[in-house]
Amino acid sequence: MGRSRRTIPEELLLLALDPTTGTTAQPQSLDLGLAGAQLVELALAGRIAPDGDRIAVVVPRPTGDPTLDCALELLRRRGAPVRAVHWIGGPRLGLRQTYLSHLERCGMVHAVAGQMCGVLPTTRYQATDTAISREIRSRLDSAIRTGVPPDPRTAALAALAHAVGLGKHLYPGNEGRSSRSRLRDLIRHDPMGGLVAHAVMDVQNGAAAPPRRTNQAAPPGQVSMQPRRSPMARAAAH
């Protein structure tokens, strides 16, 4: 994968970066969105593909992007398709900072050191080339304004922006209500982006808990409270 094209995680992070404060909007959900954006980027690169509500590795060859390749290798090690909601809901410690540091190395943002309450060190990030952020935003605005089906990358970016709650950041107030609604509607234009965006929202709604194991014996003196499934139900689960 050449570096002439920005990845969807990079674009999502640039969209979330507030030019005034140097902080990112919706930081907690943004972490989920970045994990989801990696899946979309890997799908566009032909490395993974949806399998129902699961993600399957179809070509394990590295992309050349270290952060994406780390995600690809973790998916490959699973050995079987994984539910998108479980993957996105897994631990993603430091993913946002990893991408911020990457954007800094690429010269797209620069770090500004500061202090909170005059004591705690803080770091803000300012875009070094606002034209890049304007171009990304312009693609979303065009898709919203014209109603013309966007390209898969823009559709997936719009779906993820909606999923992590950037609508109010990009189109604030009552005057932005119709734009936020149309941003949400763009989710239907890219199947992979839609799958991942819905998984991000499911995680935020608490639907990412892994399935409970039913083959563990209850401790001595206790009766297992897990319901027994019929053979048909067990077969359907697999």
mmCIF file of N, CA, C and O in Angstrom, residues 23-114:
data_model
loop_
_atom_site.group_PDB
_atom_site.id
_atom_site.type_symbol
_atom_site.label_atom_id
_atom_site.label_comp_id
_atom_site.label_asym_id
_atom_site.label_seq_id
_atom_site.Cartn_x
_atom_site.Cartn_y
_atom_site.Cartn_z
ATOM 1 N N THR A 23 -7.508 19.311 20.692
ATOM 2 C CA THR A 23 -7.911 18.031 21.268
ATOM 3 C C THR A 23 -8.822 17.317 20.277
ATOM 4 O O THR A 23 -9.275 17.899 19.287
ATOM 5 N N THR A 24 -9.107 16.045 20.564
ATOM 6 C CA THR A 24 -9.978 15.280 19.686
ATOM 7 C C THR A 24 -11.381 15.199 20.276
ATOM 8 O O THR A 24 -11.548 14.994 21.482
ATOM 9 N N ALA A 25 -12.375 15.369 19.407
ATOM 10 C CA ALA A 25 -13.761 15.228 19.827
ATOM 11 C C ALA A 25 -14.081 13.757 20.056
ATOM 12 O O ALA A 25 -13.497 12.876 19.423
ATOM 13 N N GLN A 26 -15.006 13.490 20.968
ATOM 14 C CA GLN A 26 -15.472 12.130 21.247
ATOM 15 C C GLN A 26 -14.310 11.143 21.441
ATOM 16 O O GLN A 26 -14.222 10.121 20.750
ATOM 17 N N PRO A 27 -13.393 11.423 22.381
ATOM 18 C CA PRO A 27 -12.184 10.587 22.478
ATOM 19 C C PRO A 27 -12.447 9.118 22.759
ATOM 20 O O PRO A 27 -11.751 8.249 22.214
ATOM 21 N N GLN A 28 -13.427 8.804 23.607
ATOM 22 C CA GLN A 28 -13.646 7.394 23.942
ATOM 23 C C GLN A 28 -14.207 6.623 22.763
ATOM 24 O O GLN A 28 -13.722 5.537 22.418
ATOM 25 N N SER A 29 -15.245 7.149 22.126
ATOM 26 C CA SER A 29 -15.814 6.456 20.979
ATOM 27 C C SER A 29 -14.877 6.520 19.777
ATOM 28 O O SER A 29 -14.906 5.643 18.911
ATOM 29 N N LEU A 30 -14.029 7.546 19.729
ATOM 30 C CA LEU A 30 -13.080 7.663 18.623
ATOM 31 C C LEU A 30 -12.115 6.481 18.615
ATOM 32 O O LEU A 30 -11.729 5.998 17.550
ATOM 33 N N ASP A 31 -11.719 6.003 19.796
ATOM 34 C CA ASP A 31 -10.838 4.836 19.855
ATOM 35 C C ASP A 31 -11.486 3.628 19.179
ATOM 36 O O ASP A 31 -10.835 2.871 18.457
ATOM 37 N N LEU A 32 -12.784 3.452 19.420
ATOM 38 C CA LEU A 32 -13.516 2.366 18.767
ATOM 39 C C LEU A 32 -13.567 2.598 17.262
ATOM 40 O O LEU A 32 -13.419 1.673 16.461
ATOM 41 N N GLY A 33 -13.808 3.852 16.881
ATOM 42 C CA GLY A 33 -13.891 4.178 15.459
ATOM 43 C C GLY A 33 -12.593 3.922 14.724
ATOM 44 O O GLY A 33 -12.599 3.478 13.570
ATOM 45 N N LEU A 34 -11.474 4.199 15.384
ATOM 46 C CA LEU A 34 -10.175 3.954 14.744
ATOM 47 C C LEU A 34 -9.957 2.467 14.521
ATOM 48 O O LEU A 34 -9.432 2.049 13.477
ATOM 49 N N ALA A 35 -10.349 1.644 15.501
ATOM 50 C CA ALA A 35 -10.238 0.186 15.332
ATOM 51 C C ALA A 35 -11.119 -0.268 14.177
ATOM 52 O O ALA A 35 -10.724 -1.122 13.373
ATOM 53 N N GLY A 36 -12.321 0.307 14.081
ATOM 54 C CA GLY A 36 -13.211 -0.025 12.971
ATOM 55 C C GLY A 36 -12.679 0.469 11.642
ATOM 56 O O GLY A 36 -12.788 -0.216 10.615
ATOM 57 N N ALA A 37 -12.085 1.655 11.651
ATOM 58 C CA ALA A 37 -11.536 2.212 10.417
ATOM 59 C C ALA A 37 -10.396 1.355 9.880
ATOM 60 O O ALA A 37 -10.200 1.245 8.657
ATOM 61 N N GLN A 38 -9.643 0.735 10.779
ATOM 62 C CA GLN A 38 -8.593 -0.181 10.329
ATOM 63 C C GLN A 38 -9.196 -1.355 9.558
ATOM 64 O O GLN A 38 -8.643 -1.777 8.533
ATOM 65 N N LEU A 39 -10.318 -1.870 10.045
ATOM 66 C CA LEU A 39 -10.975 -2.974 9.343
ATOM 67 C C LEU A 39 -11.405 -2.555 7.945
ATOM 68 O O LEU A 39 -11.223 -3.298 6.974
ATOM 69 N N VAL A 40 -11.984 -1.367 7.828
ATOM 70 C CA VAL A 40 -12.432 -0.892 6.523
ATOM 71 C C VAL A 40 -11.241 -0.739 5.583
ATOM 72 O O VAL A 40 -11.294 -1.139 4.416
ATOM 73 N N GLU A 41 -10.163 -0.158 6.085
ATOM 74 C CA GLU A 41 -8.972 0.042 5.254
ATOM 75 C C GLU A 41 -8.392 -1.293 4.796
ATOM 76 O O GLU A 41 -7.988 -1.450 3.637
ATOM 77 N N LEU A 42 -8.361 -2.264 5.692
ATOM 78 C CA LEU A 42 -7.855 -3.589 5.320
ATOM 79 C C LEU A 42 -8.774 -4.251 4.297
ATOM 80 O O LEU A 42 -8.302 -4.971 3.405
ATOM 81 N N ALA A 43 -10.071 -4.015 4.411
ATOM 82 C CA ALA A 43 -11.006 -4.569 3.429
ATOM 83 C C ALA A 43 -10.799 -3.925 2.065
ATOM 84 O O ALA A 43 -10.798 -4.606 1.032
ATOM 85 N N LEU A 44 -10.604 -2.608 2.046
ATOM 86 C CA LEU A 44 -10.371 -1.914 0.773
ATOM 87 C C LEU A 44 -9.057 -2.359 0.135
ATOM 88 O O LEU A 44 -8.914 -2.339 -1.085
ATOM 89 N N ALA A 45 -8.110 -2.784 0.982
ATOM 90 C CA ALA A 45 -6.827 -3.285 0.473
ATOM 91 C C ALA A 45 -6.905 -4.750 0.071
ATOM 92 O O ALA A 45 -5.902 -5.321 -0.374
ATOM 93 N N GLY A 46 -8.075 -5.371 0.225
ATOM 94 C CA GLY A 46 -8.252 -6.758 -0.187
ATOM 95 C C GLY A 46 -7.689 -7.774 0.779
ATOM 96 O O GLY A 46 -7.550 -8.955 0.430
ATOM 97 N N ARG A 47 -7.380 -7.354 2.020
ATOM 98 C CA ARG A 47 -6.784 -8.285 2.985
ATOM 99 C C ARG A 47 -7.829 -9.025 3.809
ATOM 100 O O ARG A 47 -7.583 -10.144 4.254
ATOM 101 N N ILE A 48 -8.966 -8.403 4.064
ATOM 102 C CA ILE A 48 -10.030 -9.046 4.833
ATOM 103 C C ILE A 48 -11.347 -8.850 4.087
ATOM 104 O O ILE A 48 -11.440 -8.043 3.156
ATOM 105 N N ALA A 49 -12.354 -9.604 4.488
ATOM 106 C CA ALA A 49 -13.671 -9.498 3.861
ATOM 107 C C ALA A 49 -14.730 -9.849 4.894
ATOM 108 O O ALA A 49 -14.478 -10.644 5.811
ATOM 109 N N PRO A 50 -15.923 -9.266 4.765
ATOM 110 C CA PRO A 50 -17.000 -9.619 5.692
ATOM 111 C C PRO A 50 -17.500 -11.030 5.439
ATOM 112 O O PRO A 50 -17.564 -11.487 4.302
ATOM 113 N N ASP A 51 -17.838 -11.704 6.516
ATOM 114 C CA ASP A 51 -18.423 -13.040 6.457
ATOM 115 C C ASP A 51 -19.615 -13.026 7.404
ATOM 116 O O ASP A 51 -19.508 -13.404 8.555
ATOM 117 N N GLY A 52 -20.755 -12.559 6.898
ATOM 118 C CA GLY A 52 -21.894 -12.304 7.768
ATOM 119 C C GLY A 52 -21.574 -11.118 8.648
ATOM 120 O O GLY A 52 -21.209 -10.042 8.156
ATOM 121 N N ASP A 53 -21.657 -11.310 9.964
ATOM 122 C CA ASP A 53 -21.284 -10.245 10.891
ATOM 123 C C ASP A 53 -19.860 -10.437 11.391
ATOM 124 O O ASP A 53 -19.440 -9.809 12.360
ATOM 125 N N ARG A 54 -19.114 -11.294 10.709
ATOM 126 C CA ARG A 54 -17.739 -11.583 11.094
ATOM 127 C C ARG A 54 -16.757 -11.041 10.057
ATOM 128 O O ARG A 54 -17.134 -10.694 8.943
ATOM 129 N N ILE A 55 -15.506 -11.015 10.456
ATOM 130 C CA ILE A 55 -14.422 -10.540 9.599
ATOM 131 C C ILE A 55 -13.462 -11.695 9.357
ATOM 132 O O ILE A 55 -12.986 -12.323 10.312
ATOM 133 N N ALA A 56 -13.179 -11.977 8.092
ATOM 134 C CA ALA A 56 -12.285 -13.080 7.743
ATOM 135 C C ALA A 56 -11.071 -12.541 6.994
ATOM 136 O O ALA A 56 -11.197 -11.658 6.134
ATOM 137 N N VAL A 57 -9.912 -13.056 7.327
ATOM 138 C CA VAL A 57 -8.691 -12.717 6.592
ATOM 139 C C VAL A 57 -8.670 -13.542 5.308
ATOM 140 O O VAL A 57 -8.784 -14.768 5.342
ATOM 141 N N VAL A 58 -8.550 -12.869 4.174
ATOM 142 C CA VAL A 58 -8.529 -13.574 2.895
ATOM 143 C C VAL A 58 -7.150 -13.529 2.235
ATOM 144 O O VAL A 58 -6.787 -14.427 1.476
ATOM 145 N N VAL A 59 -6.378 -12.473 2.524
ATOM 146 C CA VAL A 59 -5.008 -12.360 2.014
ATOM 147 C C VAL A 59 -4.138 -11.842 3.161
ATOM 148 O O VAL A 59 -4.220 -10.659 3.508
ATOM 149 N N PRO A 60 -3.324 -12.693 3.793
ATOM 150 C CA PRO A 60 -2.541 -12.259 4.958
ATOM 151 C C PRO A 60 -1.307 -11.442 4.608
ATOM 152 O O PRO A 60 -0.546 -11.064 5.504
ATOM 153 N N ARG A 61 -1.072 -11.161 3.336
ATOM 154 C CA ARG A 61 0.126 -10.419 2.934
ATOM 155 C C ARG A 61 0.122 -9.015 3.544
ATOM 156 O O ARG A 61 -0.888 -8.311 3.487
ATOM 157 N N PRO A 62 1.226 -8.560 4.113
ATOM 158 C CA PRO A 62 1.289 -7.224 4.726
ATOM 159 C C PRO A 62 0.977 -6.116 3.717
ATOM 160 O O PRO A 62 1.220 -6.256 2.512
ATOM 161 N N THR A 63 0.463 -5.016 4.242
ATOM 162 C CA THR A 63 0.119 -3.876 3.391
ATOM 163 C C THR A 63 1.272 -2.896 3.253
ATOM 164 O O THR A 63 1.286 -2.080 2.332
ATOM 165 N N GLY A 64 2.219 -2.956 4.191
ATOM 166 C CA GLY A 64 3.291 -1.968 4.212
ATOM 167 C C GLY A 64 3.049 -0.863 5.216
ATOM 168 O O GLY A 64 3.940 -0.057 5.495
ATOM 169 N N ASP A 65 1.852 -0.816 5.778
ATOM 170 C CA ASP A 65 1.524 0.140 6.835
ATOM 171 C C ASP A 65 1.661 -0.596 8.165
ATOM 172 O O ASP A 65 0.888 -1.507 8.450
ATOM 173 N N PRO A 66 2.625 -0.221 9.012
ATOM 174 C CA PRO A 66 2.891 -0.993 10.238
ATOM 175 C C PRO A 66 1.681 -1.126 11.158
ATOM 176 O O PRO A 66 1.459 -2.207 11.736
ATOM 177 N N THR A 67 0.900 -0.067 11.309
ATOM 178 C CA THR A 67 -0.236 -0.124 12.235
ATOM 179 C C THR A 67 -1.330 -1.035 11.688
ATOM 180 O O THR A 67 -1.917 -1.841 12.422
ATOM 181 N N LEU A 68 -1.606 -0.929 10.402
ATOM 182 C CA LEU A 68 -2.588 -1.815 9.785
ATOM 183 C C LEU A 68 -2.101 -3.259 9.797
ATOM 184 O O LEU A 68 -2.887 -4.188 10.035
ATOM 185 N N ASP A 69 -0.822 -3.454 9.549
ATOM 186 C CA ASP A 69 -0.288 -4.812 9.502
ATOM 187 C C ASP A 69 -0.320 -5.471 10.878
ATOM 188 O O ASP A 69 -0.464 -6.698 10.980
ATOM 189 N N CYS A 70 -0.187 -4.685 11.927
ATOM 190 C CA CYS A 70 -0.316 -5.234 13.277
ATOM 191 C C CYS A 70 -1.734 -5.759 13.489
ATOM 192 O O CYS A 70 -1.924 -6.862 14.004
ATOM 193 N N ALA A 71 -2.727 -4.975 13.063
ATOM 194 C CA ALA A 71 -4.118 -5.419 13.175
ATOM 195 C C ALA A 71 -4.369 -6.657 12.316
ATOM 196 O O ALA A 71 -5.048 -7.600 12.746
ATOM 197 N N LEU A 72 -3.807 -6.670 11.108
ATOM 198 C CA LEU A 72 -3.983 -7.808 10.210
ATOM 199 C C LEU A 72 -3.396 -9.077 10.815
ATOM 200 O O LEU A 72 -4.008 -10.156 10.750
ATOM 201 N N GLU A 73 -2.221 -8.962 11.427
ATOM 202 C CA GLU A 73 -1.581 -10.125 12.025
ATOM 203 C C GLU A 73 -2.393 -10.641 13.214
ATOM 204 O O GLU A 73 -2.528 -11.861 13.407
ATOM 205 N N LEU A 74 -2.940 -9.736 14.002
ATOM 206 C CA LEU A 74 -3.773 -10.164 15.129
ATOM 207 C C LEU A 74 -5.017 -10.893 14.637
ATOM 208 O O LEU A 74 -5.436 -11.896 15.226
ATOM 209 N N LEU A 75 -5.603 -10.393 13.557
ATOM 210 C CA LEU A 75 -6.764 -11.071 12.978
ATOM 211 C C LEU A 75 -6.372 -12.447 12.452
ATOM 212 O O LEU A 75 -7.112 -13.430 12.619
ATOM 213 N N ARG A 76 -5.222 -12.528 11.797
ATOM 214 C CA ARG A 76 -4.761 -13.806 11.239
ATOM 215 C C ARG A 76 -4.556 -14.836 12.342
ATOM 216 O O ARG A 76 -4.879 -16.013 12.182
ATOM 217 N N ARG A 77 -4.031 -14.390 13.473
ATOM 218 C CA ARG A 77 -3.752 -15.314 14.573
ATOM 219 C C ARG A 77 -5.021 -15.880 15.194
ATOM 220 O O ARG A 77 -4.958 -16.913 15.863
ATOM 221 N N ARG A 78 -6.134 -15.206 14.983
ATOM 222 C CA ARG A 78 -7.389 -15.747 15.513
ATOM 223 C C ARG A 78 -7.695 -17.110 14.896
ATOM 224 O O ARG A 78 -8.343 -17.941 15.511
ATOM 225 N N GLY A 79 -7.282 -17.308 13.658
ATOM 226 C CA GLY A 79 -7.470 -18.594 13.005
ATOM 227 C C GLY A 79 -8.861 -18.847 12.467
ATOM 228 O O GLY A 79 -9.100 -19.833 11.781
ATOM 229 N N ALA A 80 -9.795 -17.985 12.780
ATOM 230 C CA ALA A 80 -11.174 -18.126 12.309
ATOM 231 C C ALA A 80 -11.791 -16.738 12.255
ATOM 232 O O ALA A 80 -11.323 -15.819 12.943
ATOM 233 N N PRO A 81 -12.816 -16.560 11.431
ATOM 234 C CA PRO A 81 -13.469 -15.248 11.374
ATOM 235 C C PRO A 81 -13.937 -14.791 12.748
ATOM 236 O O PRO A 81 -14.413 -15.594 13.556
ATOM 237 N N VAL A 82 -13.771 -13.517 13.024
ATOM 238 C CA VAL A 82 -14.130 -12.955 14.317
ATOM 239 C C VAL A 82 -15.263 -11.953 14.130
ATOM 240 O O VAL A 82 -15.306 -11.241 13.125
ATOM 241 N N ARG A 83 -16.187 -11.927 15.068
ATOM 242 C CA ARG A 83 -17.274 -10.969 14.997
ATOM 243 C C ARG A 83 -16.724 -9.554 15.088
ATOM 244 O O ARG A 83 -15.884 -9.246 15.928
ATOM 245 N N ALA A 84 -17.206 -8.693 14.201
ATOM 246 C CA ALA A 84 -16.711 -7.313 14.160
ATOM 247 C C ALA A 84 -16.910 -6.623 15.503
ATOM 248 O O ALA A 84 -16.046 -5.873 15.968
ATOM 249 N N VAL A 85 -18.044 -6.879 16.159
ATOM 250 C CA VAL A 85 -18.332 -6.209 17.416
ATOM 251 C C VAL A 85 -17.362 -6.650 18.507
ATOM 252 O O VAL A 85 -16.973 -5.843 19.369
ATOM 253 N N HIS A 86 -16.912 -7.905 18.477
ATOM 254 C CA HIS A 86 -15.959 -8.377 19.471
ATOM 255 C C HIS A 86 -14.558 -7.825 19.189
ATOM 256 O O HIS A 86 -13.805 -7.520 20.115
ATOM 257 N N TRP A 87 -14.213 -7.724 17.920
ATOM 258 C CA TRP A 87 -12.902 -7.172 17.571
ATOM 259 C C TRP A 87 -12.814 -5.703 17.971
ATOM 260 O O TRP A 87 -11.855 -5.272 18.619
ATOM 261 N N ILE A 88 -13.816 -4.915 17.617
ATOM 262 C CA ILE A 88 -13.797 -3.483 17.907
ATOM 263 C C ILE A 88 -13.898 -3.238 19.406
ATOM 264 O O ILE A 88 -13.302 -2.300 19.938
ATOM 265 N N GLY A 89 -14.627 -4.101 20.115
ATOM 266 C CA GLY A 89 -14.779 -3.931 21.549
ATOM 267 C C GLY A 89 -13.610 -4.441 22.363
ATOM 268 O O GLY A 89 -13.599 -4.297 23.588
ATOM 269 N N GLY A 90 -12.612 -5.030 21.713
ATOM 270 C CA GLY A 90 -11.440 -5.527 22.439
ATOM 271 C C GLY A 90 -10.549 -4.390 22.897
ATOM 272 O O GLY A 90 -10.761 -3.222 22.543
ATOM 273 N N PRO A 91 -9.537 -4.694 23.698
ATOM 274 C CA PRO A 91 -8.638 -3.645 24.208
ATOM 275 C C PRO A 91 -7.870 -2.978 23.083
ATOM 276 O O PRO A 91 -7.296 -3.639 22.225
ATOM 277 N N ARG A 92 -7.898 -1.654 23.062
ATOM 278 C CA ARG A 92 -7.190 -0.884 22.036
ATOM 279 C C ARG A 92 -6.384 0.216 22.709
ATOM 280 O O ARG A 92 -6.485 1.389 22.350
ATOM 281 N N LEU A 93 -5.613 -0.143 23.706
ATOM 282 C CA LEU A 93 -4.867 0.851 24.460
ATOM 283 C C LEU A 93 -3.862 1.569 23.563
ATOM 284 O O LEU A 93 -3.056 0.940 22.878
ATOM 285 N N GLY A 94 -3.939 2.903 23.572
ATOM 286 C CA GLY A 94 -2.948 3.691 22.869
ATOM 287 C C GLY A 94 -3.147 3.837 21.383
ATOM 288 O O GLY A 94 -2.293 4.425 20.701
ATOM 289 N N LEU A 95 -4.255 3.341 20.819
ATOM 290 C CA LEU A 95 -4.426 3.402 19.373
ATOM 291 C C LEU A 95 -4.529 4.842 18.879
ATOM 292 O O LEU A 95 -3.926 5.204 17.870
ATOM 293 N N ARG A 96 -5.281 5.664 19.605
ATOM 294 C CA ARG A 96 -5.423 7.068 19.192
ATOM 295 C C ARG A 96 -4.071 7.776 19.249
ATOM 296 O O ARG A 96 -3.713 8.520 18.330
ATOM 297 N N GLN A 97 -3.308 7.537 20.326
ATOM 298 C CA GLN A 97 -2.002 8.169 20.437
ATOM 299 C C GLN A 97 -1.054 7.647 19.366
ATOM 300 O O GLN A 97 -0.216 8.406 18.849
ATOM 301 N N THR A 98 -1.175 6.376 19.029
ATOM 302 C CA THR A 98 -0.338 5.818 17.958
ATOM 303 C C THR A 98 -0.562 6.570 16.664
ATOM 304 O O THR A 98 0.397 6.929 15.960
ATOM 305 N N TYR A 99 -1.828 6.840 16.344
ATOM 306 C CA TYR A 99 -2.121 7.547 15.098
ATOM 307 C C TYR A 99 -1.758 9.026 15.177
ATOM 308 O O TYR A 99 -1.324 9.616 14.175
ATOM 309 N N LEU A 100 -1.916 9.640 16.346
ATOM 310 C CA LEU A 100 -1.487 11.034 16.495
ATOM 311 C C LEU A 100 0.022 11.154 16.281
ATOM 312 O O LEU A 100 0.498 12.059 15.594
ATOM 313 N N SER A 101 0.777 10.228 16.875
ATOM 314 C CA SER A 101 2.227 10.242 16.698
ATOM 315 C C SER A 101 2.602 9.985 15.237
ATOM 316 O O SER A 101 3.553 10.586 14.706
ATOM 317 N N HIS A 102 1.843 9.108 14.588
ATOM 318 C CA HIS A 102 2.087 8.831 13.172
ATOM 319 C C HIS A 102 1.835 10.075 12.323
ATOM 320 O O HIS A 102 2.643 10.418 11.447
ATOM 321 N N LEU A 103 0.729 10.777 12.586
ATOM 322 C CA LEU A 103 0.429 12.003 11.835
ATOM 323 C C LEU A 103 1.497 13.063 12.076
ATOM 324 O O LEU A 103 1.829 13.838 11.174
ATOM 325 N N GLU A 104 2.042 13.074 13.300
ATOM 326 C CA GLU A 104 3.115 14.029 13.596
ATOM 327 C C GLU A 104 4.370 13.689 12.794
ATOM 328 O O GLU A 104 5.021 14.576 12.223
ATOM 329 N N ARG A 105 4.707 12.400 12.728
ATOM 330 C CA ARG A 105 5.886 11.998 11.945
ATOM 331 C C ARG A 105 5.706 12.312 10.469
ATOM 332 O O ARG A 105 6.676 12.629 9.777
ATOM 333 N N CYS A 106 4.464 12.213 9.988
ATOM 334 C CA CYS A 106 4.191 12.500 8.585
ATOM 335 C C CYS A 106 4.091 13.992 8.300
ATOM 336 O O CYS A 106 3.914 14.402 7.139
ATOM 337 N N GLY A 107 4.164 14.811 9.353
ATOM 338 C CA GLY A 107 4.104 16.254 9.168
ATOM 339 C C GLY A 107 2.710 16.810 9.005
ATOM 340 O O GLY A 107 2.560 17.975 8.620
ATOM 341 N N MET A 108 1.678 16.015 9.300
ATOM 342 C CA MET A 108 0.316 16.509 9.153
ATOM 343 C C MET A 108 -0.192 17.222 10.396
ATOM 344 O O MET A 108 -1.140 18.005 10.328
ATOM 345 N N VAL A 109 0.414 16.949 11.554
ATOM 346 C CA VAL A 109 0.099 17.681 12.781
ATOM 347 C C VAL A 109 1.405 17.948 13.517
ATOM 348 O O VAL A 109 2.428 17.297 13.258
ATOM 349 N N HIS A 110 1.376 18.916 14.425
ATOM 350 C CA HIS A 110 2.523 19.108 15.296
ATOM 351 C C HIS A 110 2.040 19.198 16.731
ATOM 352 O O HIS A 110 0.951 19.706 17.014
ATOM 353 N N ALA A 111 2.845 18.657 17.635
ATOM 354 C CA ALA A 111 2.483 18.594 19.040
ATOM 355 C C ALA A 111 2.837 19.898 19.737
ATOM 356 O O ALA A 111 3.887 20.490 19.487
ATOM 357 N N VAL A 112 1.931 20.340 20.611
ATOM 358 C CA VAL A 112 2.145 21.553 21.400
ATOM 359 C C VAL A 112 2.057 21.168 22.871
ATOM 360 O O VAL A 112 0.990 20.760 23.351
ATOM 361 N N ALA A 113 3.176 21.271 23.579
ATOM 362 C CA ALA A 113 3.200 20.904 24.990
ATOM 363 C C ALA A 113 2.546 21.995 25.830
ATOM 364 O O ALA A 113 2.615 23.181 25.513
ATOM 365 N N GLY A 114 1.895 21.578 26.901
ATOM 366 C CA GLY A 114 1.244 22.526 27.800
ATOM 367 C C GLY A 114 1.086 21.923 29.168
ATOM 368 O O GLY A 114 1.651 20.862 29.481
#
